[in-house]
Short mmCIF file of C-alpha atoms in Angstrom, two decimals:
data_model
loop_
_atom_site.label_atom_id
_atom_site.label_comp_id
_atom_site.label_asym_id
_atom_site.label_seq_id
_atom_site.Cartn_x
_atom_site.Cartn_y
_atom_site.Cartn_z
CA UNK M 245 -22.80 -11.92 16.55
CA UNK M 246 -22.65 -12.57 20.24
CA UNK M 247 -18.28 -12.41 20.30
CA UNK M 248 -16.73 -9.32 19.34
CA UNK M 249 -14.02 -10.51 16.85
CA UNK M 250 -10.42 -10.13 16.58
CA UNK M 251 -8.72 -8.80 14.76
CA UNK M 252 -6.76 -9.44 12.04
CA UNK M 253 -9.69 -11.11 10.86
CA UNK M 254 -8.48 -15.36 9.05
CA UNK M 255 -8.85 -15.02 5.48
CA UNK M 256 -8.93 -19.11 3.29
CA UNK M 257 -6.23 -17.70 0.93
CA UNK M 258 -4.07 -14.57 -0.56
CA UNK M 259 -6.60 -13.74 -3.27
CA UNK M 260 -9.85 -13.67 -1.06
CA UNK M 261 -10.74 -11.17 1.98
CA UNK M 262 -11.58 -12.54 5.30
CA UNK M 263 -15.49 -14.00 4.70
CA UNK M 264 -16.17 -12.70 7.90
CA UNK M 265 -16.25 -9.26 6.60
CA UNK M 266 -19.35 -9.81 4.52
CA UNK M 267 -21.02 -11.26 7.85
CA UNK M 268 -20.03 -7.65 9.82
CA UNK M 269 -21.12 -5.64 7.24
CA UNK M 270 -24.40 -7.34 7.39
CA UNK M 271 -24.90 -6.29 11.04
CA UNK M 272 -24.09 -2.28 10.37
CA UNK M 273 -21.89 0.07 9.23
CA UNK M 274 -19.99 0.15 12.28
CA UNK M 275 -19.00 -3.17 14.76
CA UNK M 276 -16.91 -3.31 18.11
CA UNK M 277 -13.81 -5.38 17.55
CA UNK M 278 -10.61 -6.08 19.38
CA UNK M 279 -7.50 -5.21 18.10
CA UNK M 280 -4.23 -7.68 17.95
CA UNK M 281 -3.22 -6.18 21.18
CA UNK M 282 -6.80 -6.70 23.01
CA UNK M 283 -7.96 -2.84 22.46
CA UNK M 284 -11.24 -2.06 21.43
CA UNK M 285 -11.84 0.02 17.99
CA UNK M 286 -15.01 0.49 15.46
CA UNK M 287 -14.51 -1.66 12.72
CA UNK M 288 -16.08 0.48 9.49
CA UNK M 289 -16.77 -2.25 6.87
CA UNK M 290 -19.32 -0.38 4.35
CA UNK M 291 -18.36 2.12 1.26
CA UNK M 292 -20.24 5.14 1.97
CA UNK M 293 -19.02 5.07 5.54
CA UNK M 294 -15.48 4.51 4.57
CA UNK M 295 -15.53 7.48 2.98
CA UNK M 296 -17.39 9.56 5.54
CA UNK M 297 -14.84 8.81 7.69
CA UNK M 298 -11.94 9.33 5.42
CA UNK M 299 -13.25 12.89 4.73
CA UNK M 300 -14.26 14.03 8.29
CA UNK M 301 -11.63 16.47 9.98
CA UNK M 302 -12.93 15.37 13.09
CA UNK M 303 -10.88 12.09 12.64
CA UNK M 304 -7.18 12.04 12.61
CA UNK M 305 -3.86 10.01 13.06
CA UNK M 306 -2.91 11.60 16.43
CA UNK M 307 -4.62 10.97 19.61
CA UNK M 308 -5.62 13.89 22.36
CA UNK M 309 -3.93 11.39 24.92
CA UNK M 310 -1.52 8.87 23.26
CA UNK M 311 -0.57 6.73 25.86
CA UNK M 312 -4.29 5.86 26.75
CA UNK M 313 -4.98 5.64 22.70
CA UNK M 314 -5.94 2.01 21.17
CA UNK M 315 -3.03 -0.10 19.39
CA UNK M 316 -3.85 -2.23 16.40
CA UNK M 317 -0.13 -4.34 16.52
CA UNK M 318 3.48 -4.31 17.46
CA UNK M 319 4.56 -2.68 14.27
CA UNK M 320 6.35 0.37 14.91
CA UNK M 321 4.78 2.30 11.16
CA UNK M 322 0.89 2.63 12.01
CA UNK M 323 0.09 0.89 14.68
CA UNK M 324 -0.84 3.23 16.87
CA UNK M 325 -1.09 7.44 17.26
CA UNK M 326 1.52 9.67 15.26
CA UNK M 327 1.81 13.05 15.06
CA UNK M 328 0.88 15.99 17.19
CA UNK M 329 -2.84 16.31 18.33
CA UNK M 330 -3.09 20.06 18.50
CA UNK M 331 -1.50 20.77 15.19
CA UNK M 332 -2.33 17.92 13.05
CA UNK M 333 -3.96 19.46 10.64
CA UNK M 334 -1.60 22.22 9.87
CA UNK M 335 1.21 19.82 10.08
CA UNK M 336 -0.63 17.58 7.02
CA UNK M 337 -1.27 20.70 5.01
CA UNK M 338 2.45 21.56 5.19
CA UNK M 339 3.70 17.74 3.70
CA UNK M 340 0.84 17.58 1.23
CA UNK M 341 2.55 21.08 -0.30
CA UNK M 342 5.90 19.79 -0.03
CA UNK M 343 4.99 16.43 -1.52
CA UNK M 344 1.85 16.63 -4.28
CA UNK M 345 4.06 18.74 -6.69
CA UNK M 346 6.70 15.24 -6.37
CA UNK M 347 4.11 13.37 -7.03
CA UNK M 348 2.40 14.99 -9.49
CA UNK M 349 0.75 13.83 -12.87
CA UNK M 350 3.42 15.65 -14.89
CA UNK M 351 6.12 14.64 -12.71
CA UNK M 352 4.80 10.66 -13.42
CA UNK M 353 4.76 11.75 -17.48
CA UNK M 354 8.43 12.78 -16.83
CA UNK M 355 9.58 9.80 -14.84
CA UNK M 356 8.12 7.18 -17.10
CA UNK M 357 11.24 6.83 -19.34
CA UNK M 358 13.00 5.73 -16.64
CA UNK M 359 9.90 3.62 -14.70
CA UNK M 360 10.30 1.47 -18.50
CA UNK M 361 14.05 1.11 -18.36
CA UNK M 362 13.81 -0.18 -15.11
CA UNK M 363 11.15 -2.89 -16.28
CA UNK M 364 12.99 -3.64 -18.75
CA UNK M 365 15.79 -4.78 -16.77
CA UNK M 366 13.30 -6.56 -14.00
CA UNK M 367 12.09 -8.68 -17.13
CA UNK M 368 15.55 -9.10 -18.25
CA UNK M 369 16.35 -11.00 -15.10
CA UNK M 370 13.68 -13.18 -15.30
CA UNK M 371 14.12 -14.46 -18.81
CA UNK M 372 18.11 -15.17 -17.63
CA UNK M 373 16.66 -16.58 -14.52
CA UNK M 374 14.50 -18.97 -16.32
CA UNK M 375 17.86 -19.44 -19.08
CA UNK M 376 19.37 -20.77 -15.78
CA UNK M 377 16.92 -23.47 -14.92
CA UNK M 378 14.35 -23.84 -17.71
CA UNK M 379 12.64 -26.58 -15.91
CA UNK M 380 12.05 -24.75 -12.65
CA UNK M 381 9.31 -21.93 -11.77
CA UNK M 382 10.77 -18.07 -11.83
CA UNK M 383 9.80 -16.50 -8.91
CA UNK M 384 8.16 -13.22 -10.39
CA UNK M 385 7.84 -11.77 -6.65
CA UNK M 386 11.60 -11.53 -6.29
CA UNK M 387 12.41 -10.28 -9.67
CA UNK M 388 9.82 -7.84 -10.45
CA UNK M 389 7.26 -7.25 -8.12
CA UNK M 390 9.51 -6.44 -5.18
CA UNK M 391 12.54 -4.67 -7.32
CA UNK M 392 10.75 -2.55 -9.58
CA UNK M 393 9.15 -0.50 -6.95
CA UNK M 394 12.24 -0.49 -5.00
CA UNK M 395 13.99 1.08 -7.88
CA UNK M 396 11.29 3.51 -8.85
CA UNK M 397 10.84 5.10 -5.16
CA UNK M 398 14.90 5.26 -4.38
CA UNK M 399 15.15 7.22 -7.94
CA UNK M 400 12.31 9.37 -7.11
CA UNK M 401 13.46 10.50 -3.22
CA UNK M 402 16.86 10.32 -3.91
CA UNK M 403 18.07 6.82 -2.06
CA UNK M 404 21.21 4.81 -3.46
CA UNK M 405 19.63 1.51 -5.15
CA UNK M 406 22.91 -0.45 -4.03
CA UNK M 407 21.21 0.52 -0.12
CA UNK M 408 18.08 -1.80 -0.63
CA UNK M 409 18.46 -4.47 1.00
CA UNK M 410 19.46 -2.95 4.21
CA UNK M 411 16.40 -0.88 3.98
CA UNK M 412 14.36 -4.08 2.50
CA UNK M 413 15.78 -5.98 6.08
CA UNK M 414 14.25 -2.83 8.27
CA UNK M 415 11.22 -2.49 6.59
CA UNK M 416 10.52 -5.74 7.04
CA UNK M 417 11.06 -5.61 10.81
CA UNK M 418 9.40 -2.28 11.45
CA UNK M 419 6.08 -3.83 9.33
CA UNK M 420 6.13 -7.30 11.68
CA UNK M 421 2.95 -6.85 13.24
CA UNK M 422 4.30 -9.16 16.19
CA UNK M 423 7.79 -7.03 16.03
CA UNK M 424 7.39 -5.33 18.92
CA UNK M 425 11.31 -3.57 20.73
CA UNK M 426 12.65 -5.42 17.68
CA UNK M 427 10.58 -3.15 15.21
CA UNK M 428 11.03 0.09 17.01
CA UNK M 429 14.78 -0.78 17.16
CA UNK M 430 14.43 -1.19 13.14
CA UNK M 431 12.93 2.10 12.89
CA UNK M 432 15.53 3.76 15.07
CA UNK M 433 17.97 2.50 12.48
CA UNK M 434 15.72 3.60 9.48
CA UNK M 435 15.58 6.86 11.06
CA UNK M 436 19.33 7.00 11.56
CA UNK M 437 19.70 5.52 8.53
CA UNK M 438 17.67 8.70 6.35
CA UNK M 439 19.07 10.88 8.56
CA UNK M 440 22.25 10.73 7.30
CA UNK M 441 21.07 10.75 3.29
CA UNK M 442 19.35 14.36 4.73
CA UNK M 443 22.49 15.50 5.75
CA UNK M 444 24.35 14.39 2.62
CA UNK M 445 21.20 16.15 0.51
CA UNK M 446 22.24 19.29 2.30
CA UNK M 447 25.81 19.14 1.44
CA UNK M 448 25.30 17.68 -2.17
CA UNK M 449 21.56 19.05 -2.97
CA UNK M 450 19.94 16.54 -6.09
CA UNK M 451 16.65 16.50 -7.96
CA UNK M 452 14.94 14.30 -5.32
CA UNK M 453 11.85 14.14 -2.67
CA UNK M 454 14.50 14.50 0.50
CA UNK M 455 16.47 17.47 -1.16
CA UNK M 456 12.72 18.66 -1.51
CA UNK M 457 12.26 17.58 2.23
CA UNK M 458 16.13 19.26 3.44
CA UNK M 459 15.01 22.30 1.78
CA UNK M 460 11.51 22.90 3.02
CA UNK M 461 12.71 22.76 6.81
CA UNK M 462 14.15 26.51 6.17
CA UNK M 463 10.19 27.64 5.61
CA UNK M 464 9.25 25.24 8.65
CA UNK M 465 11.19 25.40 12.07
CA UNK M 466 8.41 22.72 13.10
CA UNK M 467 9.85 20.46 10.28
CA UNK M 468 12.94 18.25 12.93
CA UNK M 469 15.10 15.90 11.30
CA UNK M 470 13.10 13.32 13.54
CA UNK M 471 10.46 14.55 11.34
CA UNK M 472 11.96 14.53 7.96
CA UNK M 473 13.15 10.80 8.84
CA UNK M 474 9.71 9.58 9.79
CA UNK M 475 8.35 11.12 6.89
CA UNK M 476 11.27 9.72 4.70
CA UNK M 477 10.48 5.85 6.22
CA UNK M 478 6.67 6.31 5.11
CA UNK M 479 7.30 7.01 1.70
CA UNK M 480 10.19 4.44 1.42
CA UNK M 481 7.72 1.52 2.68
CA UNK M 482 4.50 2.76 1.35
CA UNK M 483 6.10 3.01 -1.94
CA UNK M 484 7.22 -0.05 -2.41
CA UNK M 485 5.35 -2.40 -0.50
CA UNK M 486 2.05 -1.72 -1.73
CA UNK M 487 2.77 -1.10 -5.31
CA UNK M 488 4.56 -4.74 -4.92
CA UNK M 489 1.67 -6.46 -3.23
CA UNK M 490 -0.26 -4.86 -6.30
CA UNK M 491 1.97 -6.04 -9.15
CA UNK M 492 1.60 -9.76 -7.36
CA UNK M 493 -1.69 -9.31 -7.17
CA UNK M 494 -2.29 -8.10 -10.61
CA UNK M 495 -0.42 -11.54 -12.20
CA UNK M 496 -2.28 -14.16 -9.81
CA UNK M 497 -5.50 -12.15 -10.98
CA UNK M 498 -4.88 -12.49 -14.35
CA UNK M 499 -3.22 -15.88 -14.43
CA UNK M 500 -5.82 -17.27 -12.51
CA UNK M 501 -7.90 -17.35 -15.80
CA UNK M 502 -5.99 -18.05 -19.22
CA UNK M 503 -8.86 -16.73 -20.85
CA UNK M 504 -8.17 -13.20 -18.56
CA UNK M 505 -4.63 -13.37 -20.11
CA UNK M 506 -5.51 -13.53 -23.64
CA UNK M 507 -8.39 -11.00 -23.31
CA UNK M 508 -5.35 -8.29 -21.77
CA UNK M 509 -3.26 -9.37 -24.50
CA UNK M 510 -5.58 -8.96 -27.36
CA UNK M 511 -5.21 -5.19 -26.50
CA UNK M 512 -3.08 -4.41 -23.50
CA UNK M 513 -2.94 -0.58 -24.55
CA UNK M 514 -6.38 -0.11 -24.53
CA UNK M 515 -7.40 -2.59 -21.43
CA UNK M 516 -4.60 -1.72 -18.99
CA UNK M 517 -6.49 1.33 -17.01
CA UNK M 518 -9.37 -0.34 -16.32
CA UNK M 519 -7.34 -3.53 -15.18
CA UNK M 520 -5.22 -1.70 -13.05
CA UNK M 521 -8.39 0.14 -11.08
CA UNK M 522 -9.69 -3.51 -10.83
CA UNK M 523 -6.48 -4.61 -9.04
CA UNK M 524 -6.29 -1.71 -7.35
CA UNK M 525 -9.70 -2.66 -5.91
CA UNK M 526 -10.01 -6.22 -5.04
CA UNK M 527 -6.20 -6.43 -3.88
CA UNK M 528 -6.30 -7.70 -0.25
CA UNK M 529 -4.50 -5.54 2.60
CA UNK M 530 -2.86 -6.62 5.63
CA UNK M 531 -6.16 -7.68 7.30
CA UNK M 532 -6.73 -5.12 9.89
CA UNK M 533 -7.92 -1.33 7.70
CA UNK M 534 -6.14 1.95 8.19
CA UNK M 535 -6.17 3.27 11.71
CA UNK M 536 -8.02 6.60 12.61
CA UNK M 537 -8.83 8.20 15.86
CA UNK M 538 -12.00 10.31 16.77
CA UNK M 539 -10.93 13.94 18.03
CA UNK M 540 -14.51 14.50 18.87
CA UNK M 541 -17.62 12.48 19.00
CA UNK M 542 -18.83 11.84 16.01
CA UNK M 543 -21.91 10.17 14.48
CA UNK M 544 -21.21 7.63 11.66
CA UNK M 545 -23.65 5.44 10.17
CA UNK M 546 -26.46 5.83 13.30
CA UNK M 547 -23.38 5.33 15.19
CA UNK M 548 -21.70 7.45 17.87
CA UNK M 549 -17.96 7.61 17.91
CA UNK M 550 -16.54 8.78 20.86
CA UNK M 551 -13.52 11.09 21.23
CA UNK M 552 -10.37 9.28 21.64
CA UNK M 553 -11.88 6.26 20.25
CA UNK M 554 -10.12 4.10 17.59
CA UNK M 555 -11.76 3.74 13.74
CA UNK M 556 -10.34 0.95 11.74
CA UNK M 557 -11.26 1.42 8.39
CA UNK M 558 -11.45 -1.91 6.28
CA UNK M 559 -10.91 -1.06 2.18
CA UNK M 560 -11.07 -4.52 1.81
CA UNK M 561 -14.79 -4.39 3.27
CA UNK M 562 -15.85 -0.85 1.02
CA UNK M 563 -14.13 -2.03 -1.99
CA UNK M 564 -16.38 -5.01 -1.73
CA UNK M 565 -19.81 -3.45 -1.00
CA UNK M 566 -22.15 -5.31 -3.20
CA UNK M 567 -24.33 -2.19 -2.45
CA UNK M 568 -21.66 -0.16 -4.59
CA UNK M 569 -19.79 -2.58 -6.53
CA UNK M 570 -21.79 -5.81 -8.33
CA UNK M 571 -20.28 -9.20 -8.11
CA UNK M 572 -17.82 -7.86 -5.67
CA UNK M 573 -15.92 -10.56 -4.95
CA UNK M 574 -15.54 -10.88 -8.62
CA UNK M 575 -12.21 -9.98 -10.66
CA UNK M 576 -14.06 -8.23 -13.38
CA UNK M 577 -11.08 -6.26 -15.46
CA UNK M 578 -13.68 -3.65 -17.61
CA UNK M 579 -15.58 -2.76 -14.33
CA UNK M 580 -17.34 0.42 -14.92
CA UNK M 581 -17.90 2.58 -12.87
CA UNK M 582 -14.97 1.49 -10.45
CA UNK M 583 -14.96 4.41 -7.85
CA UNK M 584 -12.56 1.99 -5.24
CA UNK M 585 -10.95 3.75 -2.20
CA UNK M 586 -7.91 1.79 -2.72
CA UNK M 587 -5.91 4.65 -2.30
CA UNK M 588 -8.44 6.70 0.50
CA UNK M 589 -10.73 9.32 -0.13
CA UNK M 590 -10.98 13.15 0.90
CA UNK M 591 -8.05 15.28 2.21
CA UNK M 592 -5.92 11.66 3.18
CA UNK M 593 -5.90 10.51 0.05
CA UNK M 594 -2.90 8.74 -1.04
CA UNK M 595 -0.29 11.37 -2.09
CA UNK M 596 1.40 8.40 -3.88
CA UNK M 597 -1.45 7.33 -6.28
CA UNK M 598 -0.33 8.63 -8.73
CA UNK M 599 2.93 6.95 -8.70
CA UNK M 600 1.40 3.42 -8.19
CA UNK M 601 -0.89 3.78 -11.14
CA UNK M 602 1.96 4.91 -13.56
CA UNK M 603 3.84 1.86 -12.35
CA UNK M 604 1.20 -0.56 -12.97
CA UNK M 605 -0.22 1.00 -16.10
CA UNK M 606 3.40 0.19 -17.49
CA UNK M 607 4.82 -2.94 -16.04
CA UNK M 608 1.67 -5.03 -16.96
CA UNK M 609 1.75 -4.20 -20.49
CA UNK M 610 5.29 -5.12 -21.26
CA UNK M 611 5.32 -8.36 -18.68
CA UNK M 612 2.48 -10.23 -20.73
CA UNK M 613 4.45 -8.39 -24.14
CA UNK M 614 7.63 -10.11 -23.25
CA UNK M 615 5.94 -13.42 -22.13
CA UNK M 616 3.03 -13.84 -24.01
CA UNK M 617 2.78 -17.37 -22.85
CA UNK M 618 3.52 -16.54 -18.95
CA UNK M 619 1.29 -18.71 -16.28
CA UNK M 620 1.22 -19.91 -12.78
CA UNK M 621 3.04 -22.62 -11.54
CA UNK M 622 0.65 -23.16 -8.79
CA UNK M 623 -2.89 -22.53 -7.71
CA UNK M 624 -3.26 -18.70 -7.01
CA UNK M 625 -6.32 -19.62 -4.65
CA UNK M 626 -3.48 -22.49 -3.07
CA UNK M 627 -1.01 -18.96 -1.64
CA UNK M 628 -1.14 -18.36 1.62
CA UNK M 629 -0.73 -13.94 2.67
CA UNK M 630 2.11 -13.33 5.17
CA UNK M 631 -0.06 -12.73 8.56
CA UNK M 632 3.11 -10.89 10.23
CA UNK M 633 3.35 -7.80 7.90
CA UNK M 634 1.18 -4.68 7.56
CA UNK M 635 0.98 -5.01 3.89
CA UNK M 636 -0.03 -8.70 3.95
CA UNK M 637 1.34 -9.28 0.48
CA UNK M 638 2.68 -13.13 -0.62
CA UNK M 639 6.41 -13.87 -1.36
CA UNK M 640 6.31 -16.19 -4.40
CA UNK M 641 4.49 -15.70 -7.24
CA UNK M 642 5.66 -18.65 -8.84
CA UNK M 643 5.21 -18.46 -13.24
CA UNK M 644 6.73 -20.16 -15.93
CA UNK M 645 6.39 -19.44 -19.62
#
């Protein structure tokens, strides 16, 4: 390729990645691209590499000079250097103690009780939704795919559900990718805006991730409230945008094909892991991979790496290796082995996995239960992903039933 691209990269509809990606990953495990904002970064667009660099302490989040570092937007969550360079990774060791035991397998067990009342309700709404006007599409993506996370993460760190649309409204703005003062201002407020639950958590202590969070600065004078509130925004949009991008993912996959459908409903008990890894893997992101940044050269793939230099890794270009996965760009729901990096790999990896897969494992079960006869309203290949947020993500899912 003579051009280097740019990034984000056009993709021909919500359920299919960018075409161009197979093209790059043809030319190496490592190309030159330009960011949104016109920096230059590696572009890592193969499986085994993706790991590598997942895995390798020599890459980080922080930058050993942040104001020279490379920019992927104008969001103000990951679009550039966070944290402190020279104690990064003592800093990540101290929230991976304070937050694994939250997220925990056994903690999931315990929570799903509640994770089914609140689908239950979600699925409520729709059927009265649909009671309401039988003869026009419900819109799935505002009744369950965007509340049920929304419910699960404010019950898990402790937020007041009647607070989610003014922290819907931020999140939004902070995510624009073209949001620029507007999305910092946003985060100002969402820091503000947790700040004041932490202080209310220390008065009033619950059974919640930021009375977890309040407590743990007594161990850790490094831990600031600035710090507890950036860590607070993370987990609020991580855990419910990308568990919602999944759940609309999940239904346009499995709609797209009535025969799919039936096959998860002959035996949703039994099929609903190994659908859920499947979504998990072909789900498009926001376009442009997660950011990392070398803190020392580093050879990947044949490849040097300088320090300072910016790593964009693409999971929609490893979970669609054909040298790993066969058929890739196939939605195959019994795919075995299915070792996706949906969720990262190594000491990064996603601290709320195991949150995400207790939601899905649930919610698709009883959806297709409750509406046997549920289908799309429109062509799934026909949606169009939102190109202004970090998630990417759609925001109809139209079905009837």
């Amino acid at each position: 390729m003579t051009t280097t691209p740019q990034l984000p990269l056009a993709r021909p509809n919500a359920l299919e990645v960018a075409p161009l990606l197979s093209v790059l990953r043809g030319e190496g495990p490592l190309v030159q691209v330009t960011t949104a904002m016109g920096d230059p970064a590696w572009l890592v667009t193969r499986y085994s590499e993706a790991r590598q660099v997942f895995g390798d302490k020599r890459f980080g989040r922080s930058h050993p000079a942040p104001e020279q570092a490379a920019r992927i937007s104008q969001a103000a969550l990951m679009a550039g250097p966070s944290g402190d360079y020279e104690n990064e990774a003592e800093d990540h060791g101290f929230m991976r103690q304070l937050l694994v035991p939250a997220f925990s397998a056994p903690r999931m067990r315990r929570l799903s009780d509640k994770i089914q009342e609140f689908i239950d309700g979600c699925l409520d709404d729709m059927q009265a939704a649909h009671d309401a006007r039988p003869d026009e599409p419900v819109n799935l993506h505002e009744l369950l795919a965007f509340p049920l996370p929304v419910l699960v993460i404010c019950e898990l760190l402790g937020v007041p559900y009647e607070d989610r649309d003014q922290f819907r409204g931020l999140s939004e703005r902070i995510s624009d990718l073209e949001g620029g003062a507007d999305a910092q201002a946003a985060m100002d407020e969402f820091k503000e805006y947790t700040g004041k639950l932490a202080a209310a958590k220390r008065i009033d202590p619950g059974q919640d991730v930021i009375t977890d969070m309040v407590q743990a600065q007594a161990a850790n004078p490094r831990f600031t409230d600035d710090d507890l509130a950036e860590l607070a925004v993370g987990l609020l949009f991580a855990g419910h945008e990308t568990t919602s991008t999944r759940i609309d993912y999940g239904v346009l996959w499995l709609l797209a094909d009535t025969t799919r459908r039936d096959a998860f409903l002959a035996d949703p008990d039994g099929r609903v892991k190994s659908t859920v890894e499947e979504i998990l893997r072909i789900t498009a992101g926001g376009g442009s991979g997660l950011l990392r940044y070398a803190h020392e050269d580093v050879e990947v793939g044949g490849v040097t790496v300088r320090r300072g230099e910016a790593v964009l890794v693409s999971i929609d270009g490893a979970n669609r290796d054909e040298s790993v996965f066969a058929e890739p760009d196939e939605f195959i729901p019994d795919r075995k082995p299915n070792a996706h990096v949906a969720f990262g790999h190594g000491m990064h990896v996603c601290v709320g996995a195991n949150l995400a897969r207790t939601e899905l494992r649930l919610v698709f079960p009883a959806l297709f239960r409750r509406f046997p006869g549920l289908r799309l309203a429109v062509d799934p290949f026909s949606l169009q992903p939102r190109r202004n947020r970090l998630g990417g993500g759609v925001d109809q899912v139209p079905v009837v039933w």
